[in-house]
mmCIF file of C-alpha atoms in Angstrom:
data_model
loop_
_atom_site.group_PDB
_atom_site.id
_atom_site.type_symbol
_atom_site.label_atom_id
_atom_site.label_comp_id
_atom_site.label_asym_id
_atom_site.label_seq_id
_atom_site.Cartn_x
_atom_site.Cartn_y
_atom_site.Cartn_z
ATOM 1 C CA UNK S 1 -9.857 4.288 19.427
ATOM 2 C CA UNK S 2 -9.526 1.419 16.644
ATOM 3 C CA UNK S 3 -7.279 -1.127 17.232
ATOM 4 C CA UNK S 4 -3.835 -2.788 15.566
ATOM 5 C CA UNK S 5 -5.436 -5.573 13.361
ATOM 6 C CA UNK S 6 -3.581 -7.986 11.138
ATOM 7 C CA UNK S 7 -5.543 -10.015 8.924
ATOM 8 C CA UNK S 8 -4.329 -12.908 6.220
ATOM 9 C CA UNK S 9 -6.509 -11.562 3.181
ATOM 10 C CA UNK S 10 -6.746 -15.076 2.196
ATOM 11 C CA UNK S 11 -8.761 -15.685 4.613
ATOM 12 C CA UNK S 12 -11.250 -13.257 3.941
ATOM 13 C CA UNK S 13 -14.096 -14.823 2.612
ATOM 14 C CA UNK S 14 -14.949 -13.818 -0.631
ATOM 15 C CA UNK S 15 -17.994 -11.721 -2.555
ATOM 16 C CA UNK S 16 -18.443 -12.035 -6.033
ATOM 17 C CA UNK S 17 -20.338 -9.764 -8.702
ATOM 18 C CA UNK S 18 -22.547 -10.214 -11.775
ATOM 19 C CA UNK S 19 -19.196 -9.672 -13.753
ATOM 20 C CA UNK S 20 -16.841 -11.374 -12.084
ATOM 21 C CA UNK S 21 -15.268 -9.669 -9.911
ATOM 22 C CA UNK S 22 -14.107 -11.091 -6.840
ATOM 23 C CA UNK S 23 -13.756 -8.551 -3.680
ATOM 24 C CA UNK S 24 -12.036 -9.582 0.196
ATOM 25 C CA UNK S 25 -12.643 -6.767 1.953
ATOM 26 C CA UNK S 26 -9.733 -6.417 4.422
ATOM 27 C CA UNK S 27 -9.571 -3.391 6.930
ATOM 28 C CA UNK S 28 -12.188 -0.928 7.107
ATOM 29 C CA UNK S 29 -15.040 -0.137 8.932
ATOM 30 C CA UNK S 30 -16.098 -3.747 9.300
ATOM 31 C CA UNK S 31 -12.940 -3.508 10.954
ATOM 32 C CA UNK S 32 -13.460 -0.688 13.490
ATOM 33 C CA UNK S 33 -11.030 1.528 11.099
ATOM 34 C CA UNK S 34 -13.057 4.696 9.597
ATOM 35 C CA UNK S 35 -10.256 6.278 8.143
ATOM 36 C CA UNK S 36 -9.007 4.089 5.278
ATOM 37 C CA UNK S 37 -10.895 0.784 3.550
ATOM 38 C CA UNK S 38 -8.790 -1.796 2.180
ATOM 39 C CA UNK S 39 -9.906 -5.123 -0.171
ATOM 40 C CA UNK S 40 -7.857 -7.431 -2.461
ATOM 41 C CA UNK S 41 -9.614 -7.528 -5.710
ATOM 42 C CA UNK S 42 -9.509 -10.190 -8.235
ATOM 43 C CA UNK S 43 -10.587 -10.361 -11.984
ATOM 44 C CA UNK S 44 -10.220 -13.644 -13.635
ATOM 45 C CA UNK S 45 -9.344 -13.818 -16.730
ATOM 46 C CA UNK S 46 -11.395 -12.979 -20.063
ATOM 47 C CA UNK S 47 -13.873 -10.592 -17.638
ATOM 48 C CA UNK S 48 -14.434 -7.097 -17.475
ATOM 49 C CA UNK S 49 -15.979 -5.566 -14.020
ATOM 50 C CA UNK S 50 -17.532 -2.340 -14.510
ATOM 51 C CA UNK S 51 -16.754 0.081 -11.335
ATOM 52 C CA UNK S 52 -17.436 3.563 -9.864
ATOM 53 C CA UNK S 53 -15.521 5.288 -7.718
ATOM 54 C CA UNK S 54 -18.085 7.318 -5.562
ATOM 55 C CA UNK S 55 -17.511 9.696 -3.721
ATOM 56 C CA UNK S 56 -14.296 9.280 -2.381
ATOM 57 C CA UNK S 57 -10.162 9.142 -4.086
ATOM 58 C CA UNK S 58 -9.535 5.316 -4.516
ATOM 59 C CA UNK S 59 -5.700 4.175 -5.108
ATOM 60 C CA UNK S 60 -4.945 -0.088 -6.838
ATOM 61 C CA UNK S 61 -1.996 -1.620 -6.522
ATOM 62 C CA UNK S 62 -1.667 -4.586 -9.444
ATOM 63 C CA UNK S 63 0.059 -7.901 -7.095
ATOM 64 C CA UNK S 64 -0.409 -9.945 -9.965
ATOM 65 C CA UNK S 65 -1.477 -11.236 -13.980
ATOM 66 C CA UNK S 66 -2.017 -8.935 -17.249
ATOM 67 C CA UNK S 67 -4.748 -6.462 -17.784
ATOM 68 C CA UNK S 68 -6.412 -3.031 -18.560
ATOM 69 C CA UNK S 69 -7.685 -0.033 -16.711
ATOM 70 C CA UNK S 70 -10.386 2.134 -19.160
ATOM 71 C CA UNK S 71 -10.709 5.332 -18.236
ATOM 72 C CA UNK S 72 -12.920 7.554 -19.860
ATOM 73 C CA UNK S 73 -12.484 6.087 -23.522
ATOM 74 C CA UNK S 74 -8.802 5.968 -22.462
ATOM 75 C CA UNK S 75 -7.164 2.260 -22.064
ATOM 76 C CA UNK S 76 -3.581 1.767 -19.884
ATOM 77 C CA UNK S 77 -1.757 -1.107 -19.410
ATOM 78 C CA UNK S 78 -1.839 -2.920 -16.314
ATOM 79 C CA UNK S 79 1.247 -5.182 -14.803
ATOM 80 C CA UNK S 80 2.677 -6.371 -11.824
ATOM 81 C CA UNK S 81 4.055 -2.882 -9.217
ATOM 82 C CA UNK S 82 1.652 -0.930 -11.307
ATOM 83 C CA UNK S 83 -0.347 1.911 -8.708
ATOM 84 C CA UNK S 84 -3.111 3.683 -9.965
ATOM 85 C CA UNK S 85 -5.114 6.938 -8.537
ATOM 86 C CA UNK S 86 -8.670 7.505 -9.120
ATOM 87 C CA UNK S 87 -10.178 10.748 -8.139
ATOM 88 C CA UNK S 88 -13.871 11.000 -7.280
ATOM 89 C CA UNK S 89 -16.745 10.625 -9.226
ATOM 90 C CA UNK S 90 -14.519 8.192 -11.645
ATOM 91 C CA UNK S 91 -16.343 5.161 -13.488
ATOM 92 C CA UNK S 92 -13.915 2.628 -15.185
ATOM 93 C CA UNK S 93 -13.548 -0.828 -16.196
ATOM 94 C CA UNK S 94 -10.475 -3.688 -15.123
ATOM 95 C CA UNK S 95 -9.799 -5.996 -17.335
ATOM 96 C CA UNK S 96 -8.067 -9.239 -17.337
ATOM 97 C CA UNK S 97 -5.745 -9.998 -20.503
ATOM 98 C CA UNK S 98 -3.799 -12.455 -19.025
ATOM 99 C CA UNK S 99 -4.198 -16.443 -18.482
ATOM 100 C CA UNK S 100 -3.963 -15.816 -14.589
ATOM 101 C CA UNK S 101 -6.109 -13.252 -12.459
ATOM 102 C CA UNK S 102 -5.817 -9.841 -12.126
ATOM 103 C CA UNK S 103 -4.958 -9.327 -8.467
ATOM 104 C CA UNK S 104 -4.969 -6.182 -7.206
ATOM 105 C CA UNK S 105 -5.172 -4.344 -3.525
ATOM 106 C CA UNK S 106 -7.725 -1.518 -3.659
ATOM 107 C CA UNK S 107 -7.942 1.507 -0.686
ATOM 108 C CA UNK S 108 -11.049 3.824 -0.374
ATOM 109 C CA UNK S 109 -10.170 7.278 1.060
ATOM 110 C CA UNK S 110 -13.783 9.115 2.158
ATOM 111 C CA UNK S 111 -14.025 12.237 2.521
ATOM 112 C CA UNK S 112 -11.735 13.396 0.260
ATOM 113 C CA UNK S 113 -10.007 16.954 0.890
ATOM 114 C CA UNK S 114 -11.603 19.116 -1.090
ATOM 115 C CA UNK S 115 -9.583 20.694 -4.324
ATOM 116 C CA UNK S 116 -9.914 20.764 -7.975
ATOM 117 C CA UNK S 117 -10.216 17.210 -9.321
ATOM 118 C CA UNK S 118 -6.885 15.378 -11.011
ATOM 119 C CA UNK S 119 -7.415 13.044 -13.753
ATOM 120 C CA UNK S 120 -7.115 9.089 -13.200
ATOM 121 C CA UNK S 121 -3.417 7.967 -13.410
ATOM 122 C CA UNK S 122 -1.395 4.703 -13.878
ATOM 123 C CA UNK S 123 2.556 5.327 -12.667
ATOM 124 C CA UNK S 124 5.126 2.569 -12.449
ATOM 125 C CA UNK S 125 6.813 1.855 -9.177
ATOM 126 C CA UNK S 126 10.413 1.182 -10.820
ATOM 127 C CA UNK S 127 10.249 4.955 -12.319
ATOM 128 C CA UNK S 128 9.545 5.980 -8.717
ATOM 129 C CA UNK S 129 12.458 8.055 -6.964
ATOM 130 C CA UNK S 130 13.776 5.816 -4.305
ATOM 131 C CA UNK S 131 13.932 7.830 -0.928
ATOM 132 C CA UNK S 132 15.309 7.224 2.858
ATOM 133 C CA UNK S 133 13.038 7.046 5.787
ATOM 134 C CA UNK S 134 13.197 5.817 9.642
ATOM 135 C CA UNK S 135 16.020 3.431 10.583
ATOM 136 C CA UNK S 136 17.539 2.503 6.977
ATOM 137 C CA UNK S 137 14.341 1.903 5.687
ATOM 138 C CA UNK S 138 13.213 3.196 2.097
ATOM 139 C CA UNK S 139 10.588 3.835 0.244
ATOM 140 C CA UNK S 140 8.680 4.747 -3.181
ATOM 141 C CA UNK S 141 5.962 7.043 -3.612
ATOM 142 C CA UNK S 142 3.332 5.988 -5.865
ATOM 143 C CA UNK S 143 0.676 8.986 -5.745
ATOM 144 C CA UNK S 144 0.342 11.815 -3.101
ATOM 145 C CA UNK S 145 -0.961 15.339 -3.388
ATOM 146 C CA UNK S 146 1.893 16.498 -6.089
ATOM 147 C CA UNK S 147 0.810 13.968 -8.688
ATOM 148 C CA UNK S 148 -3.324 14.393 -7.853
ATOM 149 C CA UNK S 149 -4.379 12.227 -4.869
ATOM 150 C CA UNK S 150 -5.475 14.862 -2.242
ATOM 151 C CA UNK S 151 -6.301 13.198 1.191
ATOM 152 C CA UNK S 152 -3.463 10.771 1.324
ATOM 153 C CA UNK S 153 0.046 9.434 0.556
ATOM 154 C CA UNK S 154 0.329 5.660 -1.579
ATOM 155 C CA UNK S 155 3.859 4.112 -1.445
ATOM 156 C CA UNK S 156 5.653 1.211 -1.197
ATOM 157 C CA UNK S 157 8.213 0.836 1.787
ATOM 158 C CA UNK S 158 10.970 -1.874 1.884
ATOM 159 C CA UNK S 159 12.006 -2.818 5.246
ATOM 160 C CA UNK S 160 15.679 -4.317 6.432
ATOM 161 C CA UNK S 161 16.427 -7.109 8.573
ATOM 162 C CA UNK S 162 17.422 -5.202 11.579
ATOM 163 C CA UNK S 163 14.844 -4.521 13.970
ATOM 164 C CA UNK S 164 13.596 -0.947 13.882
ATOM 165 C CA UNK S 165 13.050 0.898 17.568
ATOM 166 C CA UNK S 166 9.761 1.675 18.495
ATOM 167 C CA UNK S 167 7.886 4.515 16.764
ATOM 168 C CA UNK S 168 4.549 6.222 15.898
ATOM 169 C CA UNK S 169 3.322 7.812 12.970
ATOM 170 C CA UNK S 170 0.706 10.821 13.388
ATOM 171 C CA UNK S 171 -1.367 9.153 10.079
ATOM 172 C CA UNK S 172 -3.839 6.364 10.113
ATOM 173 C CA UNK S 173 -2.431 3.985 7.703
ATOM 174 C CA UNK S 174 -3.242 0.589 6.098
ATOM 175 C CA UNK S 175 -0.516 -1.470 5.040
ATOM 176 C CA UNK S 176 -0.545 -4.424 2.503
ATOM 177 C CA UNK S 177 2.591 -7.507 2.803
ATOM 178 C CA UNK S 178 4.338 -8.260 -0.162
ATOM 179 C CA UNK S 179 7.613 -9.928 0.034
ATOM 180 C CA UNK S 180 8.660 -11.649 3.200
ATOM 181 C CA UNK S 181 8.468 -12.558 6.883
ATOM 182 C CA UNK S 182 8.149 -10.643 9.999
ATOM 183 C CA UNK S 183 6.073 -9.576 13.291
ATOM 184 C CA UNK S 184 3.924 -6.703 13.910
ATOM 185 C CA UNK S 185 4.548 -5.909 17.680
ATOM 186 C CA UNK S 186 2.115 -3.184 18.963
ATOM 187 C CA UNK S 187 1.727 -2.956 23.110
ATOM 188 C CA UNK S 188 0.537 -6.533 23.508
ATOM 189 C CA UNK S 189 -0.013 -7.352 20.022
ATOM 190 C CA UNK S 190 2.912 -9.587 18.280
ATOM 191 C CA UNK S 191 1.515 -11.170 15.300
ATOM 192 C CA UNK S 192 3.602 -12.354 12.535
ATOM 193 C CA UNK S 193 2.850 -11.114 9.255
ATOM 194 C CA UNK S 194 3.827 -12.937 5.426
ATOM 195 C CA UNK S 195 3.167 -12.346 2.142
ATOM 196 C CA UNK S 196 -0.942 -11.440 2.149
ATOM 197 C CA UNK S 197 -1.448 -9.818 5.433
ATOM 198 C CA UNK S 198 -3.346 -6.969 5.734
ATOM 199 C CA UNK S 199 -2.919 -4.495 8.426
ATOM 200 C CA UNK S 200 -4.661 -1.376 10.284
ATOM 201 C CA UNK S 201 -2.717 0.850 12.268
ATOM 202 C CA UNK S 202 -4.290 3.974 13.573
ATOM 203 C CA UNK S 203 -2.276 7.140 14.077
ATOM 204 C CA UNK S 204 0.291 7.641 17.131
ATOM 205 C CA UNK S 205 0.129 3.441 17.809
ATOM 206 C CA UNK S 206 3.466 3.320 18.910
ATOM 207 C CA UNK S 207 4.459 -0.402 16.808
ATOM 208 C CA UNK S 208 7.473 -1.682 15.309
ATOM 209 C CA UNK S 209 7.207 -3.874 11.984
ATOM 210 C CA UNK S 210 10.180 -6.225 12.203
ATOM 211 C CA UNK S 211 11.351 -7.748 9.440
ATOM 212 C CA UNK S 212 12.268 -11.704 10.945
ATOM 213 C CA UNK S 213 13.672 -13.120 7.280
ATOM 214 C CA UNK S 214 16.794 -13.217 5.489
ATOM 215 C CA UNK S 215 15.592 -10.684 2.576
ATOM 216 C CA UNK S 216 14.115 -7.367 2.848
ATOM 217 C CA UNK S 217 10.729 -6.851 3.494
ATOM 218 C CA UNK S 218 8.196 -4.994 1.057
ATOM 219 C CA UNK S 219 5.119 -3.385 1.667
ATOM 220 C CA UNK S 220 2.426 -1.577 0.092
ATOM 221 C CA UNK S 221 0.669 1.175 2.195
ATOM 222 C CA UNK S 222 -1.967 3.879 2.062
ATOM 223 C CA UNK S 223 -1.825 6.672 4.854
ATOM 224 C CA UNK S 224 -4.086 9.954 5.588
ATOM 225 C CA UNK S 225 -3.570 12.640 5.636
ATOM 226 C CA UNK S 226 -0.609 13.107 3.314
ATOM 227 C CA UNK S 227 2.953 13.273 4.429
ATOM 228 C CA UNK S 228 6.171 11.885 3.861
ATOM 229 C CA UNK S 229 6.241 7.802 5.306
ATOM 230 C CA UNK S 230 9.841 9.086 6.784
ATOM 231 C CA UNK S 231 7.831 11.046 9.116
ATOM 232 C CA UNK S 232 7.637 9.011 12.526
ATOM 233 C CA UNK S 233 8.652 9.131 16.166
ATOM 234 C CA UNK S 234 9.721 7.535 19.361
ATOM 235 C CA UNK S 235 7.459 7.476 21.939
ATOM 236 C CA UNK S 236 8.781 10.118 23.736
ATOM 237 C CA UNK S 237 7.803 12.463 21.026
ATOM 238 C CA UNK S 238 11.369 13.069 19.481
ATOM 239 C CA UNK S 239 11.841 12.683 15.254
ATOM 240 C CA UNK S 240 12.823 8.891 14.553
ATOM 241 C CA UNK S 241 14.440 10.690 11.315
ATOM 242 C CA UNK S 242 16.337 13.478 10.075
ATOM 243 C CA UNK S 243 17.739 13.750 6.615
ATOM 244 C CA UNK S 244 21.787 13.738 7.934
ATOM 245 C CA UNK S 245 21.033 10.081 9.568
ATOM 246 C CA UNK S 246 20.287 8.547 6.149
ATOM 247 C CA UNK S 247 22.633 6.264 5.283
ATOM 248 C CA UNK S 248 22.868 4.170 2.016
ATOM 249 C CA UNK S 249 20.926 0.648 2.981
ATOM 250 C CA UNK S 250 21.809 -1.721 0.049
ATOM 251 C CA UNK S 251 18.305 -3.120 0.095
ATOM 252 C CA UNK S 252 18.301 -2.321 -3.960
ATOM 253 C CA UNK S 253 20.977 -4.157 -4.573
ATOM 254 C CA UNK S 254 19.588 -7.053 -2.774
ATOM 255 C CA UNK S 255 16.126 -6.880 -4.302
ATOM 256 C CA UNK S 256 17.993 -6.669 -8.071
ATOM 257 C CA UNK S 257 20.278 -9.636 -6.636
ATOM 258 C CA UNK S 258 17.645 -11.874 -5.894
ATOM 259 C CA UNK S 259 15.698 -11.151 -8.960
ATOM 260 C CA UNK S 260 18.675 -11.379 -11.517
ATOM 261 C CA UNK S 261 18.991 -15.407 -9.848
#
């Protein structure tokens, strides 16, 4: 069985292409992890990388800078908490239109489930519903199998300060740090986690992310197969959450507090 592994993506050393591009490949198989491949991608700007898809679903995440996704002749904007879904078989372009790179976190889902194929898609995360999960936590839903991508679920979580019991999840999931400071405590494993790590957790590791700042804790995560990210539970087997114990958490207001400074 693959292991917990935490990873600081800027340590990842670097591959560049013809055009460009600059890929750290994260979690993956290089990693042990078959299920889900991670990499931080990186356009700088005035380039345009030409990519294909394959044969698996792909889903981006823009962290940072200005650019462009073209799509079959079609081209969206790209900005900061932007998630995109790519179905198989899809060729397209990023582009950087901004003076800083185009940062973006990239996860490869092979072996797609099969179905009939959804087009490519760019959705905003504030126009996300905002929805309850284990131990006050809450979360966003960027792209699952009601808006096209098949094999797995693409959200962002955001994580209190109070220390969540131990759990397990019955997906294998890889999980991107945005905002803020904390430990990822797995059996032995207690490795603290910032802004930049990357992590691979395989299904029923019973873990706890703890959130050891002052300010919530975001995330952005990839897990197969689909679900709901409120779906965990304790290691005895009993459901960490039920839909009567959610309680309002205030972490929105926070967020919006500490952005309107």
């Amino acid at each position: 069985m693959p292991a917990v592994t935490v990873i600081d993506a800027t340590e990842v050393a670097p591959r560049a292409a013809a055009d460009g591009l600059i890929v750290r490949p994260t979690v993956g198989p290089a990693t042990g992890f078959d299920a889900l491949e991670q990499a931080v991608l990186e356009c700088p700007p005035g380039r345009r990388a030409e990519l294909s898809v394959g044969e698996v679903e792909e889903t981006l995440f823009v962290l940072a800078g200005a650019g462009v996704i073209h799509v079959r002749g079609q081209a969206q904007r790209l900005e900061p908490e932007a998630g995109v879904y790519l179905p198989p078989g899809t060729r397209f372009a990023l582009e950087c239109t901004g003076v800083q790179p185009l940062r973006l976190v990239a996860v490869r889902v092979p072996d797609p489930s099969p179905g009939p194929p959804s087009p490519a898609q760019v959705r905003r995360l504030s126009d996300q519903e905002l929805e309850p999960a284990t131990t006050q936590r809450e979360f966003r839903i960027l792209a699952d199998p009601a808006s096209g991508l098949r094999s797995a679920t693409h959200f962002v979580g955001y994580i209190p300060t109070d220390k969540a019991p131990d759990h397990f999840h019955t997906y294998d999931e890889v999980i991107y740090v945005l905002d803020g400071q904390g430990v990822m405590h797995a059996g032995n494993l207690a490795r603290p986690v910032a802004p930049g790590s990357c992590i691979q957790l395989p299904a029923r590791t019973v873990h706890c992310l703890e959130n050891t700042g002052s300010e919530p804790m975001r995330v952005v995560a990839v897990f197969r197969p689909a679900g709901s990210p409120a779906a965990a539970f304790y290691p005895d087997g009993r459901p960490a959450y039920t839909a009567s114990s959610a309680q309002p958490t205030g972490i929105q207001d926070t967020l919006q507090r500490r952005r309107d400074l």
